[in-house]
Amino acid sequence: AAQLVESGGGAAQAGGSLRLSCTASGYGYNSWCMGWFRQAPGKEREGVAVFHFRNGRDDYNDAVKGRFTIAQDNAANTLWLQMNNLQPEDTGMYFCAQTRVYGRCTLGGHDFLYWGQGIQVTVSS
């Protein structure tokens, strides 16, 4: 199975920035689609951004468009999420995930097979 490890989380003030990284390894890793998801306390998990490695397309949750950017270094098996102009509502546990090969690369997350342990992001006002 693929192993995904997130880093770069922490605390920020509103208007600040953080950059999350996700490094993938293991037999199950594939360069098809990866994404970031988050879950706030008491809320359901939601898709933040996804990136399709083969066609280079990305998609963002409306709540983060214009503020977050997803990027990847396929050679390094690394996915990033640059988060700018952070807001308190961005607080939550952020997860890196990867789909199965030929899986749907959507914010719904249905075909995401491998997940990282998650990393906390806390934004104060």
Tab-separated table of N, CA and C in Angstrom:
chain	number	residue	atom	x	y	z
A	1	ALA	N	0.829	-1.197	0.000
A	1	ALA	CA	0.000	0.000	0.000
A	1	ALA	C	0.865	1.250	0.000
A	2	ALA	N	0.313	2.310	-0.548
A	2	ALA	CA	1.035	3.576	-0.532
A	2	ALA	C	0.990	4.169	0.862
A	3	GLN	N	2.070	4.826	1.223
A	3	GLN	CA	2.126	5.550	2.490
A	3	GLN	C	2.213	7.040	2.186
A	4	LEU	N	1.392	7.816	2.845
A	4	LEU	CA	1.345	9.253	2.650
A	4	LEU	C	1.636	9.929	3.978
A	5	VAL	N	2.563	10.873	3.968
A	5	VAL	CA	2.941	11.556	5.201
A	5	VAL	C	2.850	13.053	4.981
A	6	GLU	N	2.022	13.701	5.804
A	6	GLU	CA	1.843	15.147	5.708
A	6	GLU	C	2.798	15.867	6.644
A	7	SER	N	3.145	17.093	6.258
A	7	SER	CA	3.949	17.947	7.118
A	7	SER	C	3.612	19.394	6.813
A	8	GLY	N	4.033	20.281	7.710
A	8	GLY	CA	3.896	21.702	7.453
A	8	GLY	C	2.712	22.385	8.108
A	9	GLY	N	1.910	21.650	8.831
A	9	GLY	CA	0.765	22.275	9.484
A	9	GLY	C	1.196	23.107	10.673
A	10	GLY	N	0.227	23.590	11.416
A	10	GLY	CA	0.534	24.371	12.597
A	10	GLY	C	-0.472	25.475	12.798
A	11	ALA	N	-0.022	26.535	13.430
A	11	ALA	CA	-0.903	27.651	13.766
A	11	ALA	C	-0.556	28.868	12.939
A	12	ALA	N	-1.568	29.643	12.618
A	12	ALA	CA	-1.385	30.884	11.878
A	12	ALA	C	-2.466	31.858	12.307
A	13	GLN	N	-2.210	33.104	12.080
A	13	GLN	CA	-3.225	34.123	12.326
A	13	GLN	C	-3.995	34.367	11.038
A	14	ALA	N	-5.181	34.883	11.169
A	14	ALA	CA	-5.985	35.209	10.001
A	14	ALA	C	-5.200	36.138	9.088
A	15	GLY	N	-5.235	35.794	7.803
A	15	GLY	CA	-4.481	36.546	6.821
A	15	GLY	C	-3.096	35.980	6.559
A	16	GLY	N	-2.683	35.035	7.390
A	16	GLY	CA	-1.366	34.438	7.235
A	16	GLY	C	-1.346	33.300	6.237
A	17	SER	N	-0.202	32.636	6.156
A	17	SER	CA	-0.006	31.565	5.183
A	17	SER	C	0.643	30.350	5.841
A	18	LEU	N	0.331	29.193	5.287
A	18	LEU	CA	0.991	27.945	5.629
A	18	LEU	C	1.137	27.132	4.357
A	19	ARG	N	2.114	26.247	4.351
A	19	ARG	CA	2.309	25.364	3.217
A	19	ARG	C	2.369	23.927	3.721
A	20	LEU	N	1.467	23.124	3.233
A	20	LEU	CA	1.434	21.717	3.585
A	20	LEU	C	2.166	20.909	2.526
A	21	SER	N	2.851	19.867	2.967
A	21	SER	CA	3.524	18.947	2.058
A	21	SER	C	3.039	17.537	2.331
A	22	CYS	N	3.035	16.725	1.296
A	22	CYS	CA	2.660	15.320	1.415
A	22	CYS	C	3.651	14.511	0.589
A	23	THR	N	4.330	13.608	1.235
A	23	THR	CA	5.280	12.752	0.542
A	23	THR	C	4.718	11.343	0.470
A	24	ALA	N	4.718	10.790	-0.735
A	24	ALA	CA	4.151	9.465	-0.966
A	24	ALA	C	5.250	8.451	-1.215
A	25	SER	N	5.018	7.246	-0.746
A	25	SER	CA	5.974	6.166	-0.970
A	25	SER	C	5.236	4.835	-0.903
A	26	GLY	N	5.939	3.775	-1.216
A	26	GLY	CA	5.343	2.458	-1.072
A	26	GLY	C	4.896	1.847	-2.376
A	27	TYR	N	4.591	0.573	-2.317
A	27	TYR	CA	4.246	-0.190	-3.510
A	27	TYR	C	2.997	0.345	-4.193
A	28	GLY	N	2.043	0.810	-3.409
A	28	GLY	CA	0.774	1.219	-3.982
A	28	GLY	C	0.756	2.604	-4.566
A	29	TYR	N	1.871	3.341	-4.454
A	29	TYR	CA	1.856	4.711	-4.976
A	29	TYR	C	1.688	4.707	-6.493
A	30	ASN	N	0.836	5.584	-6.973
A	30	ASN	CA	0.667	5.747	-8.420
A	30	ASN	C	0.511	7.220	-8.719
A	31	SER	N	0.946	7.618	-9.881
A	31	SER	CA	0.861	9.023	-10.269
A	31	SER	C	-0.412	9.228	-11.074
A	32	TRP	N	-1.558	9.142	-10.421
A	32	TRP	CA	-2.837	9.323	-11.117
A	32	TRP	C	-3.537	10.576	-10.613
A	33	CYS	N	-3.928	10.569	-9.360
A	33	CYS	CA	-4.620	11.720	-8.788
A	33	CYS	C	-4.363	11.763	-7.291
A	34	MET	N	-4.053	12.951	-6.790
A	34	MET	CA	-3.928	13.147	-5.353
A	34	MET	C	-4.670	14.401	-4.955
A	35	GLY	N	-4.957	14.508	-3.690
A	35	GLY	CA	-5.709	15.668	-3.250
A	35	GLY	C	-5.552	15.937	-1.772
A	36	TRP	N	-6.121	17.053	-1.360
A	36	TRP	CA	-6.163	17.461	0.042
A	36	TRP	C	-7.618	17.546	0.493
A	37	PHE	N	-7.849	17.048	1.670
A	37	PHE	CA	-9.170	17.084	2.285
A	37	PHE	C	-9.016	17.629	3.698
A	38	ARG	N	-10.095	18.101	4.277
A	38	ARG	CA	-10.013	18.596	5.641
A	38	ARG	C	-11.285	18.263	6.398
A	39	GLN	N	-11.130	18.233	7.711
A	39	GLN	CA	-12.270	17.981	8.571
A	39	GLN	C	-12.150	18.858	9.806
A	40	ALA	N	-13.157	19.689	9.996
A	40	ALA	CA	-13.229	20.549	11.180
A	40	ALA	C	-14.003	19.813	12.268
A	41	PRO	N	-13.775	20.158	13.520
A	41	PRO	CA	-14.500	19.499	14.620
A	41	PRO	C	-15.999	19.600	14.435
A	42	GLY	N	-16.667	18.473	14.530
A	42	GLY	CA	-18.109	18.446	14.418
A	42	GLY	C	-18.650	18.553	13.010
A	43	LYS	N	-17.763	18.558	12.028
A	43	LYS	CA	-18.205	18.679	10.639
A	43	LYS	C	-17.734	17.476	9.829
A	44	GLU	N	-18.361	17.288	8.694
A	44	GLU	CA	-17.954	16.208	7.813
A	44	GLU	C	-16.686	16.602	7.053
A	45	ARG	N	-15.989	15.581	6.622
A	45	ARG	CA	-14.811	15.821	5.801
A	45	ARG	C	-15.220	16.448	4.472
A	46	GLU	N	-14.403	17.367	3.983
A	46	GLU	CA	-14.676	17.992	2.698
A	46	GLU	C	-13.418	18.055	1.856
A	47	GLY	N	-13.619	18.024	0.556
A	47	GLY	CA	-12.497	18.151	-0.355
A	47	GLY	C	-12.021	19.584	-0.415
A	48	VAL	N	-10.727	19.773	-0.423
A	48	VAL	CA	-10.133	21.110	-0.504
A	48	VAL	C	-9.605	21.364	-1.915
A	49	ALA	N	-8.784	20.465	-2.409
A	49	ALA	CA	-8.206	20.608	-3.744
A	49	ALA	C	-7.738	19.244	-4.223
A	50	VAL	N	-7.855	19.015	-5.516
A	50	VAL	CA	-7.382	17.766	-6.106
A	50	VAL	C	-6.569	18.089	-7.338
A	51	PHE	N	-5.650	17.186	-7.679
A	51	PHE	CA	-4.790	17.383	-8.851
A	51	PHE	C	-4.679	16.076	-9.604
A	52	HIS	N	-4.965	16.147	-10.905
A	52	HIS	CA	-4.880	14.975	-11.777
A	52	HIS	C	-3.520	15.007	-12.461
A	53	PHE	N	-2.683	14.044	-12.147
A	53	PHE	CA	-1.314	14.054	-12.646
A	53	PHE	C	-1.256	13.901	-14.161
A	54	ARG	N	-2.141	13.130	-14.745
A	54	ARG	CA	-2.016	12.817	-16.171
A	54	ARG	C	-2.444	13.973	-17.063
A	55	ASN	N	-3.497	14.676	-16.707
A	55	ASN	CA	-3.919	15.772	-17.574
A	55	ASN	C	-3.610	17.143	-16.990
A	56	GLY	N	-3.026	17.168	-15.791
A	56	GLY	CA	-2.620	18.441	-15.207
A	56	GLY	C	-3.748	19.312	-14.708
A	57	ARG	N	-4.956	18.768	-14.645
A	57	ARG	CA	-6.098	19.564	-14.196
A	57	ARG	C	-6.204	19.549	-12.683
A	58	ASP	N	-6.695	20.675	-12.153
A	58	ASP	CA	-6.944	20.735	-10.722
A	58	ASP	C	-8.345	21.260	-10.458
A	59	ASP	N	-8.788	21.100	-9.239
A	59	ASP	CA	-10.120	21.566	-8.856
A	59	ASP	C	-10.057	21.978	-7.396
A	60	TYR	N	-10.830	23.016	-7.061
A	60	TYR	CA	-10.794	23.560	-5.716
A	60	TYR	C	-12.189	23.702	-5.137
A	61	ASN	N	-12.270	23.558	-3.846
A	61	ASN	CA	-13.476	23.908	-3.112
A	61	ASN	C	-13.692	25.409	-3.279
A	62	ASP	N	-14.930	25.816	-3.519
A	62	ASP	CA	-15.219	27.234	-3.704
A	62	ASP	C	-14.712	28.080	-2.537
A	63	ALA	N	-14.702	27.510	-1.352
A	63	ALA	CA	-14.314	28.269	-0.167
A	63	ALA	C	-12.834	28.642	-0.154
A	64	VAL	N	-12.039	27.945	-0.971
A	64	VAL	CA	-10.594	28.217	-0.952
A	64	VAL	C	-10.072	28.757	-2.274
A	65	LYS	N	-10.918	28.838	-3.278
A	65	LYS	CA	-10.472	29.340	-4.588
A	65	LYS	C	-9.885	30.726	-4.459
A	66	GLY	N	-8.746	30.908	-5.107
A	66	GLY	CA	-8.073	32.196	-5.054
A	66	GLY	C	-7.160	32.363	-3.858
A	67	ARG	N	-7.251	31.449	-2.902
A	67	ARG	CA	-6.402	31.531	-1.709
A	67	ARG	C	-5.452	30.340	-1.592
A	68	PHE	N	-5.906	29.170	-2.004
A	68	PHE	CA	-5.090	27.953	-1.910
A	68	PHE	C	-4.626	27.534	-3.292
A	69	THR	N	-3.436	26.935	-3.347
A	69	THR	CA	-2.911	26.412	-4.599
A	69	THR	C	-2.341	25.018	-4.363
A	70	ILE	N	-2.756	24.077	-5.192
A	70	ILE	CA	-2.223	22.720	-5.115
A	70	ILE	C	-1.159	22.570	-6.181
A	71	ALA	N	-0.066	21.908	-5.824
A	71	ALA	CA	1.026	21.711	-6.779
A	71	ALA	C	1.704	20.382	-6.469
A	72	GLN	N	2.451	19.880	-7.434
A	72	GLN	CA	3.074	18.575	-7.247
A	72	GLN	C	4.453	18.534	-7.898
A	73	ASP	N	5.266	17.658	-7.349
A	73	ASP	CA	6.544	17.318	-7.940
A	73	ASP	C	6.513	15.809	-8.122
A	74	ASN	N	6.142	15.379	-9.295
A	74	ASN	CA	5.953	13.946	-9.511
A	74	ASN	C	7.235	13.168	-9.317
A	75	ALA	N	8.365	13.762	-9.721
A	75	ALA	CA	9.641	13.066	-9.578
A	75	ALA	C	9.963	12.827	-8.109
A	76	ALA	N	9.516	13.728	-7.253
A	76	ALA	CA	9.797	13.607	-5.826
A	76	ALA	C	8.636	12.986	-5.068
A	77	ASN	N	7.606	12.573	-5.794
A	77	ASN	CA	6.417	12.000	-5.159
A	77	ASN	C	5.871	12.912	-4.060
A	78	THR	N	5.837	14.189	-4.333
A	78	THR	CA	5.421	15.161	-3.325
A	78	THR	C	4.286	16.028	-3.837
A	79	LEU	N	3.332	16.269	-2.952
A	79	LEU	CA	2.201	17.135	-3.246
A	79	LEU	C	2.209	18.266	-2.217
A	80	TRP	N	1.933	19.493	-2.674
A	80	TRP	CA	1.890	20.623	-1.752
A	80	TRP	C	0.511	21.286	-1.770
A	81	LEU	N	0.253	22.004	-0.715
A	81	LEU	CA	-0.912	22.874	-0.671
A	81	LEU	C	-0.450	24.194	-0.065
A	82	GLN	N	-0.367	25.212	-0.902
A	82	GLN	CA	-0.010	26.544	-0.424
A	82	GLN	C	-1.299	27.240	-0.019
A	83	MET	N	-1.354	27.646	1.235
A	83	MET	CA	-2.565	28.252	1.773
A	83	MET	C	-2.268	29.690	2.161
A	84	ASN	N	-2.876	30.626	1.457
A	84	ASN	CA	-2.688	32.055	1.719
A	84	ASN	C	-3.978	32.670	2.238
A	85	ASN	N	-3.841	33.822	2.866
A	85	ASN	CA	-5.002	34.528	3.403
A	85	ASN	C	-5.882	33.568	4.220
A	86	LEU	N	-5.263	32.864	5.113
A	86	LEU	CA	-5.990	31.894	5.923
A	86	LEU	C	-7.046	32.578	6.784
A	87	GLN	N	-8.130	31.864	6.989
A	87	GLN	CA	-9.238	32.361	7.795
A	87	GLN	C	-9.564	31.350	8.900
A	88	PRO	N	-10.168	31.797	9.979
A	88	PRO	CA	-10.497	30.857	11.064
A	88	PRO	C	-11.294	29.648	10.595
A	89	GLU	N	-12.120	29.819	9.587
A	89	GLU	CA	-12.910	28.687	9.096
A	89	GLU	C	-12.070	27.661	8.350
A	90	ASP	N	-10.801	27.963	8.120
A	90	ASP	CA	-9.899	26.979	7.510
A	90	ASP	C	-9.330	26.019	8.552
A	91	THR	N	-9.610	26.267	9.793
A	91	THR	CA	-9.123	25.406	10.868
A	91	THR	C	-9.663	23.994	10.725
A	92	GLY	N	-8.775	23.024	10.908
A	92	GLY	CA	-9.195	21.636	10.842
A	92	GLY	C	-8.017	20.709	10.668
A	93	MET	N	-8.325	19.432	10.558
A	93	MET	CA	-7.318	18.427	10.267
A	93	MET	C	-7.274	18.262	8.761
A	94	TYR	N	-6.100	18.367	8.202
A	94	TYR	CA	-5.916	18.267	6.763
A	94	TYR	C	-5.281	16.931	6.418
A	95	PHE	N	-5.852	16.286	5.404
A	95	PHE	CA	-5.414	14.961	4.983
A	95	PHE	C	-4.986	14.983	3.528
A	96	CYS	N	-3.905	14.315	3.248
A	96	CYS	CA	-3.465	14.049	1.894
A	96	CYS	C	-4.017	12.680	1.492
A	97	ALA	N	-4.405	12.544	0.240
A	97	ALA	CA	-4.977	11.278	-0.194
A	97	ALA	C	-4.662	11.017	-1.661
A	98	GLN	N	-4.747	9.762	-2.035
A	98	GLN	CA	-4.454	9.330	-3.409
A	98	GLN	C	-5.546	8.383	-3.877
A	99	THR	N	-5.942	8.532	-5.138
A	99	THR	CA	-6.954	7.619	-5.675
A	99	THR	C	-6.307	6.311	-6.141
A	100	ARG	N	-7.151	5.363	-6.412
A	100	ARG	CA	-6.700	4.189	-7.152
A	100	ARG	C	-6.444	4.634	-8.589
A	101	VAL	N	-5.719	3.806	-9.348
A	101	VAL	CA	-5.465	4.121	-10.752
A	101	VAL	C	-6.804	4.151	-11.495
A	102	TYR	N	-6.991	5.165	-12.312
A	102	TYR	CA	-8.209	5.410	-13.079
A	102	TYR	C	-9.387	5.822	-12.195
A	103	GLY	N	-9.100	6.132	-10.941
A	103	GLY	CA	-10.156	6.573	-10.057
A	103	GLY	C	-10.611	7.986	-10.383
A	104	ARG	N	-11.823	8.315	-9.927
A	104	ARG	CA	-12.354	9.648	-10.160
A	104	ARG	C	-11.577	10.660	-9.317
A	105	CYS	N	-11.121	11.699	-9.985
A	105	CYS	CA	-10.317	12.724	-9.342
A	105	CYS	C	-11.230	13.899	-8.988
A	106	THR	N	-12.033	13.725	-7.964
A	106	THR	CA	-13.034	14.722	-7.626
A	106	THR	C	-12.976	15.071	-6.143
A	107	LEU	N	-13.532	16.222	-5.821
A	107	LEU	CA	-13.527	16.692	-4.436
A	107	LEU	C	-14.403	15.821	-3.534
A	108	GLY	N	-15.267	15.032	-4.152
A	108	GLY	CA	-16.094	14.142	-3.346
A	108	GLY	C	-15.295	13.070	-2.640
A	109	GLY	N	-14.132	12.749	-3.170
A	109	GLY	CA	-13.237	11.827	-2.482
A	109	GLY	C	-13.592	10.363	-2.567
A	110	HIS	N	-14.552	9.978	-3.406
A	110	HIS	CA	-15.057	8.605	-3.382
A	110	HIS	C	-14.017	7.562	-3.761
A	111	ASP	N	-13.144	7.889	-4.695
A	111	ASP	CA	-12.187	6.897	-5.186
A	111	ASP	C	-10.804	7.071	-4.575
A	112	PHE	N	-10.729	7.852	-3.511
A	112	PHE	CA	-9.434	8.018	-2.854
A	112	PHE	C	-9.201	6.831	-1.932
A	113	LEU	N	-8.157	6.102	-2.247
A	113	LEU	CA	-7.929	4.819	-1.598
A	113	LEU	C	-6.944	4.912	-0.432
A	114	TYR	N	-5.929	5.748	-0.583
A	114	TYR	CA	-4.891	5.857	0.447
A	114	TYR	C	-4.955	7.229	1.091
A	115	TRP	N	-4.794	7.239	2.409
A	115	TRP	CA	-4.910	8.478	3.174
A	115	TRP	C	-3.740	8.620	4.139
A	116	GLY	N	-3.295	9.873	4.327
A	116	GLY	CA	-2.304	10.138	5.347
A	116	GLY	C	-2.958	10.197	6.718
A	117	GLN	N	-2.134	10.381	7.723
A	117	GLN	CA	-2.624	10.429	9.103
A	117	GLN	C	-3.296	11.759	9.423
A	118	GLY	N	-2.990	12.770	8.645
A	118	GLY	CA	-3.584	14.074	8.884
A	118	GLY	C	-2.649	14.985	9.647
A	119	ILE	N	-2.854	16.267	9.453
A	119	ILE	CA	-2.057	17.267	10.144
A	119	ILE	C	-2.960	18.434	10.499
A	120	GLN	N	-2.750	18.984	11.692
A	120	GLN	CA	-3.635	20.021	12.194
A	120	GLN	C	-3.238	21.395	11.665
A	121	VAL	N	-4.240	22.158	11.276
A	121	VAL	CA	-4.082	23.567	10.913
A	121	VAL	C	-5.049	24.358	11.784
A	122	THR	N	-4.512	25.333	12.494
A	122	THR	CA	-5.331	26.159	13.375
A	122	THR	C	-5.112	27.622	13.026
A	123	VAL	N	-6.202	28.307	12.699
A	123	VAL	CA	-6.123	29.715	12.325
A	123	VAL	C	-6.892	30.533	13.349
A	124	SER	N	-6.222	31.494	13.922
A	124	SER	CA	-6.851	32.344	14.930
A	124	SER	C	-7.184	33.709	14.339
A	125	SER	N	-8.219	34.301	14.866
A	125	SER	CA	-8.667	35.609	14.343
A	125	SER	C	-7.947	36.752	15.041
